[in-house]
PDB file of C-alpha atoms in Angstrom:
ATOM      1  CA  UNK D 409       0.376   0.205   0.072  1.00 41.00           C
ATOM      2  CA  UNK D 410       1.982   2.759  -0.646  1.00 46.00           C
ATOM      3  CA  UNK D 411       0.112   6.414   0.655  1.00 45.00           C
ATOM      4  CA  UNK D 412       1.493   8.488  -2.152  1.00 62.00           C
ATOM      5  CA  UNK D 413      -0.823   7.141  -4.529  1.00 91.00           C
ATOM      6  CA  UNK D 414      -4.291   8.636  -3.632  1.00 94.00           C
ATOM      7  CA  UNK D 415      -7.366   9.285  -4.791  1.00 95.00           C
ATOM      8  CA  UNK D 416      -8.849  13.475  -3.913  1.00 96.00           C
ATOM      9  CA  UNK D 417     -12.483  12.750  -1.902  1.00 96.00           C
ATOM     10  CA  UNK D 418     -12.889  17.120  -1.369  1.00 97.00           C
ATOM     11  CA  UNK D 419     -11.720  19.890  -1.095  1.00 97.00           C
ATOM     12  CA  UNK D 420      -8.451  19.523   1.162  1.00 97.00           C
ATOM     13  CA  UNK D 421      -8.760  15.422   1.638  1.00 97.00           C
ATOM     14  CA  UNK D 422      -7.198  12.998  -0.498  1.00 97.00           C
ATOM     15  CA  UNK D 423      -7.471   9.452  -0.342  1.00 96.00           C
ATOM     16  CA  UNK D 424      -5.718   5.618  -0.278  1.00 94.00           C
ATOM     17  CA  UNK D 425      -6.596   4.788  -3.860  1.00 93.00           C
ATOM     18  CA  UNK D 426      -5.905   1.202  -2.574  1.00 91.00           C
ATOM     19  CA  UNK D 427      -9.527   1.761  -0.835  1.00 92.00           C
ATOM     20  CA  UNK D 428     -10.836   1.347  -4.110  1.00 88.00           C
ATOM     21  CA  UNK D 429      -8.886  -1.146  -4.909  1.00 88.00           C
ATOM     22  CA  UNK D 430     -11.038  -2.859  -2.814  1.00 89.00           C
ATOM     23  CA  UNK D 431     -14.525  -4.641  -2.886  1.00 87.00           C
ATOM     24  CA  UNK D 432     -16.301  -2.770   0.663  1.00 90.00           C
ATOM     25  CA  UNK D 433     -19.746  -3.519   1.219  1.00 88.00           C
ATOM     26  CA  UNK D 434     -20.765  -0.037   2.258  1.00 88.00           C
ATOM     27  CA  UNK D 435     -19.057   2.280  -0.076  1.00 89.00           C
ATOM     28  CA  UNK D 436     -20.373   6.048   1.290  1.00 91.00           C
ATOM     29  CA  UNK D 437     -18.125   9.483   0.923  1.00 94.00           C
ATOM     30  CA  UNK D 438     -19.959  12.710   1.401  1.00 93.00           C
ATOM     31  CA  UNK D 439     -19.873  15.301  -1.377  1.00 95.00           C
ATOM     32  CA  UNK D 440     -16.493  15.545  -2.736  1.00 95.00           C
ATOM     33  CA  UNK D 441     -16.667  19.822  -2.863  1.00 96.00           C
ATOM     34  CA  UNK D 442     -17.184  19.511   0.675  1.00 97.00           C
ATOM     35  CA  UNK D 443     -13.270  20.924   2.245  1.00 97.00           C
ATOM     36  CA  UNK D 444     -13.498  18.571   4.330  1.00 98.00           C
ATOM     37  CA  UNK D 445     -15.289  14.569   4.104  1.00 98.00           C
ATOM     38  CA  UNK D 446     -15.914  14.560   7.609  1.00 98.00           C
ATOM     39  CA  UNK D 447     -17.654  18.001   9.419  1.00 98.00           C
ATOM     40  CA  UNK D 448     -17.157  19.264  12.509  1.00 98.00           C
ATOM     41  CA  UNK D 449     -19.044  21.589  15.190  1.00 98.00           C
ATOM     42  CA  UNK D 450     -17.699  23.576  17.532  1.00 98.00           C
ATOM     43  CA  UNK D 451     -18.468  24.350  21.098  1.00 97.00           C
ATOM     44  CA  UNK D 452     -21.045  21.362  20.634  1.00 98.00           C
ATOM     45  CA  UNK D 453     -20.703  21.657  24.485  1.00 98.00           C
ATOM     46  CA  UNK D 454     -19.404  24.547  26.332  1.00 97.00           C
ATOM     47  CA  UNK D 455     -16.193  24.166  28.315  1.00 95.00           C
ATOM     48  CA  UNK D 456     -17.646  24.868  31.466  1.00 96.00           C
ATOM     49  CA  UNK D 457     -20.178  20.966  30.926  1.00 97.00           C
ATOM     50  CA  UNK D 458     -16.841  19.163  29.221  1.00 97.00           C
ATOM     51  CA  UNK D 459     -15.325  20.464  32.625  1.00 95.00           C
ATOM     52  CA  UNK D 460     -18.165  19.138  34.850  1.00 94.00           C
ATOM     53  CA  UNK D 461     -18.660  15.750  32.721  1.00 95.00           C
ATOM     54  CA  UNK D 462     -15.191  15.591  33.335  1.00 93.00           C
ATOM     55  CA  UNK D 463     -15.399  16.009  36.749  1.00 90.00           C
ATOM     56  CA  UNK D 464     -18.361  13.529  37.720  1.00 87.00           C
ATOM     57  CA  UNK D 465     -16.530  10.777  35.452  1.00 80.00           C
ATOM     58  CA  UNK D 466     -13.664  10.969  37.751  1.00 64.00           C
ATOM     59  CA  UNK D 467     -15.942  10.454  40.735  1.00 66.00           C
ATOM     60  CA  UNK D 468     -17.650   7.717  39.554  1.00 68.00           C
ATOM     61  CA  UNK D 469     -16.550   3.933  39.733  1.00 69.00           C
ATOM     62  CA  UNK D 470     -19.703   2.196  37.403  1.00 76.00           C
ATOM     63  CA  UNK D 471     -16.853   1.614  34.725  1.00 80.00           C
ATOM     64  CA  UNK D 472     -16.176  -0.969  32.277  1.00 83.00           C
ATOM     65  CA  UNK D 473     -13.577  -2.362  29.893  1.00 78.00           C
ATOM     66  CA  UNK D 474     -14.771  -1.892  26.363  1.00 82.00           C
ATOM     67  CA  UNK D 475     -14.708  -4.346  23.462  1.00 81.00           C
ATOM     68  CA  UNK D 476     -14.062  -4.980  20.277  1.00 80.00           C
ATOM     69  CA  UNK D 477     -16.659  -6.518  18.024  1.00 74.00           C
ATOM     70  CA  UNK D 478     -16.864  -9.035  15.986  1.00 65.00           C
ATOM     71  CA  UNK D 479     -19.566 -10.510  14.112  1.00 58.00           C
ATOM     72  CA  UNK D 480     -22.846 -11.785  15.839  1.00 51.00           C
ATOM     73  CA  UNK D 481     -22.758  -9.349  18.138  1.00 47.00           C
ATOM     74  CA  UNK D 482     -20.157 -11.150  20.582  1.00 60.00           C
ATOM     75  CA  UNK D 483     -17.630  -8.257  21.221  1.00 74.00           C
ATOM     76  CA  UNK D 484     -14.675  -9.080  23.348  1.00 77.00           C
ATOM     77  CA  UNK D 485     -12.063  -7.713  25.412  1.00 78.00           C
ATOM     78  CA  UNK D 486      -8.538  -7.763  23.534  1.00 80.00           C
ATOM     79  CA  UNK D 487      -6.795  -5.119  25.580  1.00 79.00           C
ATOM     80  CA  UNK D 488      -4.164  -5.352  22.428  1.00 81.00           C
ATOM     81  CA  UNK D 489      -6.193  -4.227  20.367  1.00 85.00           C
ATOM     82  CA  UNK D 490      -8.247  -1.709  22.221  1.00 90.00           C
ATOM     83  CA  UNK D 491      -7.066  -0.483  25.956  1.00 90.00           C
ATOM     84  CA  UNK D 492      -9.928   1.768  27.534  1.00 94.00           C
ATOM     85  CA  UNK D 493     -12.857   2.027  29.823  1.00 92.00           C
ATOM     86  CA  UNK D 494     -16.469   2.928  29.060  1.00 92.00           C
ATOM     87  CA  UNK D 495     -18.574   5.472  31.825  1.00 91.00           C
ATOM     88  CA  UNK D 496     -22.058   5.431  31.316  1.00 90.00           C
ATOM     89  CA  UNK D 497     -23.430   9.513  30.774  1.00 92.00           C
ATOM     90  CA  UNK D 498     -25.442  11.211  33.303  1.00 92.00           C
ATOM     91  CA  UNK D 499     -29.008  11.998  32.470  1.00 93.00           C
ATOM     92  CA  UNK D 500     -28.678  15.636  32.791  1.00 94.00           C
ATOM     93  CA  UNK D 501     -25.928  15.410  29.432  1.00 96.00           C
ATOM     94  CA  UNK D 502     -27.882  12.935  27.709  1.00 96.00           C
ATOM     95  CA  UNK D 503     -30.669  15.602  28.009  1.00 97.00           C
ATOM     96  CA  UNK D 504     -28.897  17.644  26.716  1.00 97.00           C
ATOM     97  CA  UNK D 505     -26.570  15.752  24.270  1.00 98.00           C
ATOM     98  CA  UNK D 506     -30.126  14.972  22.941  1.00 98.00           C
ATOM     99  CA  UNK D 507     -30.960  18.522  22.641  1.00 98.00           C
ATOM    100  CA  UNK D 508     -28.341  20.324  21.365  1.00 98.00           C
ATOM    101  CA  UNK D 509     -27.498  17.175  18.371  1.00 98.00           C
ATOM    102  CA  UNK D 510     -31.063  17.815  17.164  1.00 98.00           C
ATOM    103  CA  UNK D 511     -30.873  21.079  16.526  1.00 98.00           C
ATOM    104  CA  UNK D 512     -28.116  20.366  15.004  1.00 98.00           C
ATOM    105  CA  UNK D 513     -29.012  17.030  12.424  1.00 98.00           C
ATOM    106  CA  UNK D 514     -30.929  19.496   9.672  1.00 98.00           C
ATOM    107  CA  UNK D 515     -27.197  20.234   9.519  1.00 98.00           C
ATOM    108  CA  UNK D 516     -25.783  16.618   9.428  1.00 98.00           C
ATOM    109  CA  UNK D 517     -27.683  15.113   7.202  1.00 98.00           C
ATOM    110  CA  UNK D 518     -27.312  17.671   4.710  1.00 97.00           C
ATOM    111  CA  UNK D 519     -23.675  17.601   4.370  1.00 98.00           C
ATOM    112  CA  UNK D 520     -23.635  13.856   4.924  1.00 97.00           C
ATOM    113  CA  UNK D 521     -26.994  13.399   1.912  1.00 96.00           C
ATOM    114  CA  UNK D 522     -28.317  10.775   4.934  1.00 97.00           C
ATOM    115  CA  UNK D 523     -32.359  10.690   6.803  1.00 98.00           C
ATOM    116  CA  UNK D 524     -30.355   9.798   9.987  1.00 98.00           C
ATOM    117  CA  UNK D 525     -33.101   7.127  11.860  1.00 98.00           C
ATOM    118  CA  UNK D 526     -31.714   5.577  15.608  1.00 97.00           C
ATOM    119  CA  UNK D 527     -29.063   5.860  17.409  1.00 98.00           C
ATOM    120  CA  UNK D 528     -26.650   3.935  19.640  1.00 96.00           C
ATOM    121  CA  UNK D 529     -26.422   4.386  23.711  1.00 95.00           C
ATOM    122  CA  UNK D 530     -24.438   7.526  24.004  1.00 95.00           C
ATOM    123  CA  UNK D 531     -20.643   6.004  25.887  1.00 94.00           C
ATOM    124  CA  UNK D 532     -18.047   7.443  27.446  1.00 95.00           C
ATOM    125  CA  UNK D 533     -14.502   6.669  26.851  1.00 95.00           C
ATOM    126  CA  UNK D 534     -12.074   6.995  28.900  1.00 95.00           C
ATOM    127  CA  UNK D 535      -8.146   7.554  27.575  1.00 95.00           C
ATOM    128  CA  UNK D 536      -5.477   7.355  30.405  1.00 94.00           C
ATOM    129  CA  UNK D 537      -2.211   7.507  29.781  1.00 94.00           C
ATOM    130  CA  UNK D 538      -1.138   4.134  27.098  1.00 96.00           C
ATOM    131  CA  UNK D 539      -3.995   3.633  26.207  1.00 96.00           C
ATOM    132  CA  UNK D 540      -5.902   3.295  22.280  1.00 96.00           C
ATOM    133  CA  UNK D 541      -7.704   2.226  20.274  1.00 95.00           C
ATOM    134  CA  UNK D 542      -5.605   0.026  17.315  1.00 94.00           C
ATOM    135  CA  UNK D 543      -7.147   0.498  13.594  1.00 94.00           C
ATOM    136  CA  UNK D 544     -10.699   0.089  12.638  1.00 94.00           C
ATOM    137  CA  UNK D 545     -12.982   0.856  10.607  1.00 96.00           C
ATOM    138  CA  UNK D 546     -16.844   0.714  13.235  1.00 96.00           C
ATOM    139  CA  UNK D 547     -19.485  -0.476  10.913  1.00 96.00           C
ATOM    140  CA  UNK D 548     -16.823  -3.474   9.635  1.00 95.00           C
ATOM    141  CA  UNK D 549     -14.344  -5.795  10.324  1.00 93.00           C
ATOM    142  CA  UNK D 550     -10.639  -6.521   9.035  1.00 92.00           C
ATOM    143  CA  UNK D 551      -9.432  -9.408   6.668  1.00 92.00           C
ATOM    144  CA  UNK D 552      -6.018 -10.240   6.913  1.00 89.00           C
ATOM    145  CA  UNK D 553      -4.097 -12.666   5.423  1.00 90.00           C
ATOM    146  CA  UNK D 554       0.170 -13.290   6.182  1.00 87.00           C
ATOM    147  CA  UNK D 555       0.022  -9.067   8.114  1.00 85.00           C
ATOM    148  CA  UNK D 556      -1.828  -7.733   5.141  1.00 88.00           C
ATOM    149  CA  UNK D 557      -5.230  -6.118   5.067  1.00 89.00           C
ATOM    150  CA  UNK D 558      -6.723  -7.998   1.605  1.00 91.00           C
ATOM    151  CA  UNK D 559     -10.194  -6.214   2.460  1.00 92.00           C
ATOM    152  CA  UNK D 560     -13.175  -5.651   5.411  1.00 94.00           C
ATOM    153  CA  UNK D 561     -16.830  -7.173   6.019  1.00 93.00           C
ATOM    154  CA  UNK D 562     -19.187  -6.031   7.396  1.00 94.00           C
ATOM    155  CA  UNK D 563     -20.820  -6.932  10.602  1.00 92.00           C
ATOM    156  CA  UNK D 564     -22.810  -3.659  11.952  1.00 93.00           C
ATOM    157  CA  UNK D 565     -25.017  -2.637   8.709  1.00 93.00           C
ATOM    158  CA  UNK D 566     -27.199  -0.079  11.456  1.00 95.00           C
ATOM    159  CA  UNK D 567     -23.250   1.824  11.880  1.00 96.00           C
ATOM    160  CA  UNK D 568     -23.956   4.295   8.964  1.00 97.00           C
ATOM    161  CA  UNK D 569     -21.828   7.566  11.150  1.00 98.00           C
ATOM    162  CA  UNK D 570     -19.507   8.246  13.822  1.00 98.00           C
ATOM    163  CA  UNK D 571     -19.641  11.158  16.646  1.00 98.00           C
ATOM    164  CA  UNK D 572     -17.669  11.834  19.068  1.00 98.00           C
ATOM    165  CA  UNK D 573     -17.965  14.867  21.645  1.00 98.00           C
ATOM    166  CA  UNK D 574     -14.373  15.479  23.454  1.00 98.00           C
ATOM    167  CA  UNK D 575     -14.586  16.503  26.798  1.00 97.00           C
ATOM    168  CA  UNK D 576     -11.262  17.106  27.046  1.00 97.00           C
ATOM    169  CA  UNK D 577      -8.489  19.314  24.720  1.00 97.00           C
ATOM    170  CA  UNK D 578      -5.325  18.254  23.704  1.00 97.00           C
ATOM    171  CA  UNK D 579      -3.228  19.475  24.594  1.00 94.00           C
ATOM    172  CA  UNK D 580       1.050  19.118  24.698  1.00 85.00           C
ATOM    173  CA  UNK D 581       1.560  20.650  27.992  1.00 81.00           C
ATOM    174  CA  UNK D 582      -1.293  18.257  29.463  1.00 71.00           C
ATOM    175  CA  UNK D 583      -2.847  21.155  32.060  1.00 75.00           C
ATOM    176  CA  UNK D 584      -5.892  21.269  33.436  1.00 78.00           C
ATOM    177  CA  UNK D 585      -8.469  18.379  31.858  1.00 91.00           C
ATOM    178  CA  UNK D 586      -6.453  17.469  28.854  1.00 96.00           C
ATOM    179  CA  UNK D 587      -4.333  15.620  27.125  1.00 96.00           C
ATOM    180  CA  UNK D 588      -1.432  14.903  24.947  1.00 96.00           C
ATOM    181  CA  UNK D 589      -0.493  11.667  22.558  1.00 96.00           C
ATOM    182  CA  UNK D 590      -4.390  10.152  21.920  1.00 96.00           C
ATOM    183  CA  UNK D 591      -4.727  11.666  18.385  1.00 97.00           C
ATOM    184  CA  UNK D 592      -7.573  10.598  16.427  1.00 98.00           C
ATOM    185  CA  UNK D 593      -6.152   9.818  13.414  1.00 98.00           C
ATOM    186  CA  UNK D 594      -7.582   8.336  10.031  1.00 98.00           C
ATOM    187  CA  UNK D 595      -5.571   6.061   8.797  1.00 96.00           C
ATOM    188  CA  UNK D 596      -5.808   6.463   4.723  1.00 96.00           C
ATOM    189  CA  UNK D 597      -7.296  10.293   4.455  1.00 97.00           C
ATOM    190  CA  UNK D 598      -4.307  12.395   3.967  1.00 97.00           C
ATOM    191  CA  UNK D 599      -3.671  16.206   2.243  1.00 96.00           C
ATOM    192  CA  UNK D 600      -2.224  17.669  -0.496  1.00 93.00           C
ATOM    193  CA  UNK D 601       1.116  16.794   1.651  1.00 93.00           C
ATOM    194  CA  UNK D 602       0.692  13.024   1.660  1.00 94.00           C
ATOM    195  CA  UNK D 603       0.657  13.862   5.569  1.00 95.00           C
ATOM    196  CA  UNK D 604      -2.315  11.716   7.018  1.00 96.00           C
ATOM    197  CA  UNK D 605      -5.536  13.470   8.360  1.00 97.00           C
ATOM    198  CA  UNK D 606      -4.972  13.237  12.705  1.00 96.00           C
ATOM    199  CA  UNK D 607      -7.491  15.047  14.690  1.00 95.00           C
ATOM    200  CA  UNK D 608      -5.799  17.340  18.103  1.00 95.00           C
ATOM    201  CA  UNK D 609      -9.872  19.106  19.855  1.00 96.00           C
ATOM    202  CA  UNK D 610     -10.952  20.991  21.835  1.00 96.00           C
ATOM    203  CA  UNK D 611     -13.350  20.385  24.396  1.00 97.00           C
ATOM    204  CA  UNK D 612     -16.782  20.919  23.499  1.00 98.00           C
ATOM    205  CA  UNK D 613     -15.959  19.633  19.623  1.00 98.00           C
ATOM    206  CA  UNK D 614     -17.093  16.674  17.843  1.00 98.00           C
ATOM    207  CA  UNK D 615     -16.672  15.971  14.545  1.00 98.00           C
ATOM    208  CA  UNK D 616     -18.362  13.074  12.778  1.00 98.00           C
ATOM    209  CA  UNK D 617     -17.506  10.648   9.495  1.00 98.00           C
ATOM    210  CA  UNK D 618     -19.130   8.138   8.231  1.00 98.00           C
ATOM    211  CA  UNK D 619     -18.441   5.113   9.578  1.00 98.00           C
ATOM    212  CA  UNK D 620     -17.655   2.701   6.377  1.00 97.00           C
ATOM    213  CA  UNK D 621     -13.718   1.659   5.506  1.00 97.00           C
ATOM    214  CA  UNK D 622     -12.781   5.351   4.335  1.00 97.00           C
ATOM    215  CA  UNK D 623     -12.446   6.525   7.911  1.00 98.00           C
ATOM    216  CA  UNK D 624     -10.755   3.418   9.728  1.00 97.00           C
ATOM    217  CA  UNK D 625      -9.125   5.046  12.068  1.00 97.00           C
ATOM    218  CA  UNK D 626      -7.070   4.670  15.064  1.00 97.00           C
ATOM    219  CA  UNK D 627      -6.677   6.576  18.944  1.00 98.00           C
ATOM    220  CA  UNK D 628      -2.595   6.752  19.239  1.00 97.00           C
ATOM    221  CA  UNK D 629      -1.247   5.531  23.104  1.00 97.00           C
ATOM    222  CA  UNK D 630      -2.641   9.130  25.288  1.00 96.00           C
ATOM    223  CA  UNK D 631       1.122  10.195  26.393  1.00 95.00           C
ATOM    224  CA  UNK D 632      -0.048  11.862  29.614  1.00 94.00           C
ATOM    225  CA  UNK D 633      -2.789  13.183  30.694  1.00 94.00           C
ATOM    226  CA  UNK D 634      -6.957  12.884  30.880  1.00 94.00           C
ATOM    227  CA  UNK D 635      -9.251  11.912  27.265  1.00 96.00           C
ATOM    228  CA  UNK D 636     -12.349  11.779  27.644  1.00 96.00           C
ATOM    229  CA  UNK D 637     -14.752  11.687  24.570  1.00 97.00           C
ATOM    230  CA  UNK D 638     -18.921  10.356  24.520  1.00 97.00           C
ATOM    231  CA  UNK D 639     -19.631   8.497  21.841  1.00 98.00           C
ATOM    232  CA  UNK D 640     -22.870   7.690  19.288  1.00 98.00           C
ATOM    233  CA  UNK D 641     -23.254   5.002  16.074  1.00 98.00           C
ATOM    234  CA  UNK D 642     -26.466   6.427  13.805  1.00 98.00           C
ATOM    235  CA  UNK D 643     -28.345   4.094  11.794  1.00 98.00           C
ATOM    236  CA  UNK D 644     -29.449   6.487   8.124  1.00 97.00           C
ATOM    237  CA  UNK D 645     -31.568   5.503   5.173  1.00 96.00           C
ATOM    238  CA  UNK D 646     -28.924   7.541   1.876  1.00 90.00           C
ATOM    239  CA  UNK D 647     -31.201   9.675   0.345  1.00 83.00           C
TER     240      UNK D 647
END
């Protein structure tokens, strides 16, 4: 796979042409005339609300180890693939989240040319120092042959769109409610200079992207600090 063999998919983003050689069951891309193939909503939550959520999670003891998806929803824990904890979002913040998402729903649907239908339960994902999540597609498993990627198999077809809301900020200095490392990296997406697209958020940012293999992504290992994100997957009809 040669990352220099790129094909333009939006004004400022290119994908690895390797993907187009694969038979991807859930191939879907946004309007190619958008600047980016993903949507970033700034200040979905205020920084004050984000701080409240972080403080409430630090006090909680209800975390469980995050699992890795597999066929037939027989998910399992594998800390070589994914090392993070899952919390529930308090009702107060779930209510606010749902209210805000409803306000943005029309914009989201227009951006991706879809009609949202149902959504999963909201998850709060905690990444402390040395936590990570290796490259994966949210709707598919990778098919490997002698450590070489040869395709994808869709195992969660009701995931059409992924939303990730960050409650803490990326900051190399790792000050209060920040983290270093832990970037959200899109493994097959590049800028015009061939640099891999990665996302270094501020608290309150929400990034939305299609859940299919074109948007395969990983969370790099957290070096220092506390990375907390609020994640949800959405089913949709393609319009």
